[in-house]
PDB file of C-alpha atoms in Angstrom:
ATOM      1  CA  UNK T   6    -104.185  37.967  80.373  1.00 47.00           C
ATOM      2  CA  UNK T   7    -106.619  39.604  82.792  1.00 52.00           C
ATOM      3  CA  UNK T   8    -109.351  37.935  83.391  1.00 55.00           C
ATOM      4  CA  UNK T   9    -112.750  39.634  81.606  1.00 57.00           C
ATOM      5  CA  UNK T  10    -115.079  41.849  83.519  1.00 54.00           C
ATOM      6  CA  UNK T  11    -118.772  40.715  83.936  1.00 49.00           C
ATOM      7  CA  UNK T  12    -119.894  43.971  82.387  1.00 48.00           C
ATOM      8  CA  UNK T  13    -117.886  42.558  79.034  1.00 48.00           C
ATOM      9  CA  UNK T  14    -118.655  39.209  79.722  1.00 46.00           C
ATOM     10  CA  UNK T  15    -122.563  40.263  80.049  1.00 38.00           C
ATOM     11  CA  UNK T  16    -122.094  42.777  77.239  1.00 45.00           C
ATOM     12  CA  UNK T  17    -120.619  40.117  74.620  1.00 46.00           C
ATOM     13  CA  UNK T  18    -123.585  37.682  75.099  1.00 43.00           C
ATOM     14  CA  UNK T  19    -126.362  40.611  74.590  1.00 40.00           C
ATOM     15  CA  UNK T  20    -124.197  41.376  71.482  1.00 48.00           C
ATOM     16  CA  UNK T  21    -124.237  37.451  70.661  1.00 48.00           C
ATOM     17  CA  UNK T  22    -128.045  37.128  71.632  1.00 45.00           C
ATOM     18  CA  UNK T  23    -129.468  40.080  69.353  1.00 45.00           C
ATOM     19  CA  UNK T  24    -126.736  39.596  66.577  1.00 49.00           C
ATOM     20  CA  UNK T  25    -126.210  43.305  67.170  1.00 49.00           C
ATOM     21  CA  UNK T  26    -122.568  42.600  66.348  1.00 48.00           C
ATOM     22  CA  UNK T  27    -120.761  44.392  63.121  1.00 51.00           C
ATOM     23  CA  UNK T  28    -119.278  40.854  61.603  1.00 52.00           C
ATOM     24  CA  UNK T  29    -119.165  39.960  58.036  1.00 54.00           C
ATOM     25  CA  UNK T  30    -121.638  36.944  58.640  1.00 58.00           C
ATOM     26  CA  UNK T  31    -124.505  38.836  59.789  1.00 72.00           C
ATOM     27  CA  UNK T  32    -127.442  40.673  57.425  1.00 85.00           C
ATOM     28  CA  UNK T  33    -129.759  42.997  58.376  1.00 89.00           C
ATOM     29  CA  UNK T  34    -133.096  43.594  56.833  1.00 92.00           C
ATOM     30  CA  UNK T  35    -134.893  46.732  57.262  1.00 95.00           C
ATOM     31  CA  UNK T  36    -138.498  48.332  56.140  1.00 96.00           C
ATOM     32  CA  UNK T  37    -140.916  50.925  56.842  1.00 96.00           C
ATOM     33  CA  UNK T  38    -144.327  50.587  57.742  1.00 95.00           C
ATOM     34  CA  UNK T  39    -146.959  53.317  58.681  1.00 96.00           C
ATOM     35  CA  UNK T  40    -146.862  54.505  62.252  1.00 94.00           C
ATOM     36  CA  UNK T  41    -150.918  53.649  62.080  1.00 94.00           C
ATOM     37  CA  UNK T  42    -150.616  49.959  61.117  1.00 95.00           C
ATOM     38  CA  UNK T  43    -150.900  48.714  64.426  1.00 96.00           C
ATOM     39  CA  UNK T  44    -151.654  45.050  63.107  1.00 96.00           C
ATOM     40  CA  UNK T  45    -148.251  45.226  60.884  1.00 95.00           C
ATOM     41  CA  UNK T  46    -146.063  46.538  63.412  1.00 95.00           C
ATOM     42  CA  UNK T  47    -147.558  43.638  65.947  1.00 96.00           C
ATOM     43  CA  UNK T  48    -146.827  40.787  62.887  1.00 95.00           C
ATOM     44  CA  UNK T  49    -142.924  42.138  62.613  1.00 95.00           C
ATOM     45  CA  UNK T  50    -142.511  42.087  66.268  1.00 94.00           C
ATOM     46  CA  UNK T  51    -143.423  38.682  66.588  1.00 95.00           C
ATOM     47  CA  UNK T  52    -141.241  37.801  63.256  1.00 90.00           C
ATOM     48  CA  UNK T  53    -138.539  39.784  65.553  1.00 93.00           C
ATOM     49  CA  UNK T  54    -138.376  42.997  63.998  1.00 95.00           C
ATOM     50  CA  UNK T  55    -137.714  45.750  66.760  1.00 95.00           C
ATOM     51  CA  UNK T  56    -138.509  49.595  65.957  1.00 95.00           C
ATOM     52  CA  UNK T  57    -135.204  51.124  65.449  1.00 94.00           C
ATOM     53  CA  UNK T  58    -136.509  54.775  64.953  1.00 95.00           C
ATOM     54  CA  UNK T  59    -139.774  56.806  64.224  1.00 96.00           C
ATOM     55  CA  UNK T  60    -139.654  58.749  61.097  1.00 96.00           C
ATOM     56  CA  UNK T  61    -141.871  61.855  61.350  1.00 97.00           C
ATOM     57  CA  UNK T  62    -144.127  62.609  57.876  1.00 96.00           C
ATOM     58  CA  UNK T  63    -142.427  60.188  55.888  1.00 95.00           C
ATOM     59  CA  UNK T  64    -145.392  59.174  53.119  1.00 94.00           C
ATOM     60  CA  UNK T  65    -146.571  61.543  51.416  1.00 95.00           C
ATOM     61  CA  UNK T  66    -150.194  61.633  53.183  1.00 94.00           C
ATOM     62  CA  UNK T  67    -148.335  63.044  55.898  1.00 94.00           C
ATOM     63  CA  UNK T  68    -148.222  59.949  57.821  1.00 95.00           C
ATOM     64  CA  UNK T  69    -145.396  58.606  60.445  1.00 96.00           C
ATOM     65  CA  UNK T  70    -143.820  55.470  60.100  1.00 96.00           C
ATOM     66  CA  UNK T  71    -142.052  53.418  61.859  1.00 96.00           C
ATOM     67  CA  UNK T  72    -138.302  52.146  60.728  1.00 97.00           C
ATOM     68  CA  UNK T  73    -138.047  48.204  62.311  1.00 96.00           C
ATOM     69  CA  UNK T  74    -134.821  46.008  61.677  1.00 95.00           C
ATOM     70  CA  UNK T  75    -134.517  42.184  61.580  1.00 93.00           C
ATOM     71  CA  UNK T  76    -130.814  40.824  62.385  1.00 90.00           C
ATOM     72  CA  UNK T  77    -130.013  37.896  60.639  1.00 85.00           C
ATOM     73  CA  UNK T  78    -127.667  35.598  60.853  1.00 76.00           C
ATOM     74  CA  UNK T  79    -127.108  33.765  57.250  1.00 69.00           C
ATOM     75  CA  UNK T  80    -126.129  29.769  56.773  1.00 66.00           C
ATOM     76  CA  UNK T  81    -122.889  28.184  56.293  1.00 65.00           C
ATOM     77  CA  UNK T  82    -121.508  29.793  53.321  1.00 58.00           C
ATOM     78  CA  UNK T  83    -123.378  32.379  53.155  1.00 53.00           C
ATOM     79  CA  UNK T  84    -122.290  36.098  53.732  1.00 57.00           C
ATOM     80  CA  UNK T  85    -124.242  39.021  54.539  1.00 52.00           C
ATOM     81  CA  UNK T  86    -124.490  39.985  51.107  1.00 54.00           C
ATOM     82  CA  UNK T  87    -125.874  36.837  50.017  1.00 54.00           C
ATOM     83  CA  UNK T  88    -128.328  36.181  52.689  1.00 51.00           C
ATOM     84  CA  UNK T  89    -131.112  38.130  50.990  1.00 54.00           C
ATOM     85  CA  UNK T  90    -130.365  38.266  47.956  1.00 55.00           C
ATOM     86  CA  UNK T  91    -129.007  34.785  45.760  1.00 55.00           C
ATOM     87  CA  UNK T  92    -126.023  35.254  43.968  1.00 56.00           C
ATOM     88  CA  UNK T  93    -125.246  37.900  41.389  1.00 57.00           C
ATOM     89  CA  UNK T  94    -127.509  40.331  42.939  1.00 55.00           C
ATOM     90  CA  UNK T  95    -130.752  38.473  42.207  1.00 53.00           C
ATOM     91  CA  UNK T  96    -133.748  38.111  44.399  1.00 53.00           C
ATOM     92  CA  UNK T  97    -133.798  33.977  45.272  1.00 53.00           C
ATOM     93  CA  UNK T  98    -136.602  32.357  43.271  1.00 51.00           C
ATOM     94  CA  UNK T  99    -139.194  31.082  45.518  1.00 46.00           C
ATOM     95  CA  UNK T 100    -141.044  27.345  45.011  1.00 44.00           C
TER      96      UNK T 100
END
């Protein structure tokens, strides 16, 4: 087997790093906030959040907002379906 290329080699660990990989143990969670709301956008960056696209007029005021994803990787025995929400479908109850 040949060995890998350091393009690959780099590419796989940015892939690993991000968890911008297509497996079945990752989750993604996505939301919208107002292209304005400097002071949100700042708190989801620092959660990890990064602006995946700007979508022009999108409230009804006629505002922008911003799309921003968070990749997730669930827990042991968890699958991306599961990781936000518990089992059956249901939000997790909070304590």
């Amino acid at each position: 087997m040949p060995p890998k290329s350091k393009k690959s080699k780099s590419k796989a660990k940015s892939k690993s790093a991000t968890g911008s990989s297509s497996g079945p143990s990752e989750a993604m969670i996505v939301l919208e906030t107002e292209y304005t709301n400097q002071s949100a956008i700042a708190l989801y960056q620092q959660i990890g959040f990064i602006k995946d696209k700007r979508l022009y007029r999108y409230y009804l005021n006629g505002v922008d907002a911003f799309r921003l994803k968070l990749f997730c990787k669930p827990g042991p025995g968890l699958h991306a379906d599961t990781a936000i929400m518990g089992e059956g479908g249901q939000p997790p109850l909070v304590q």
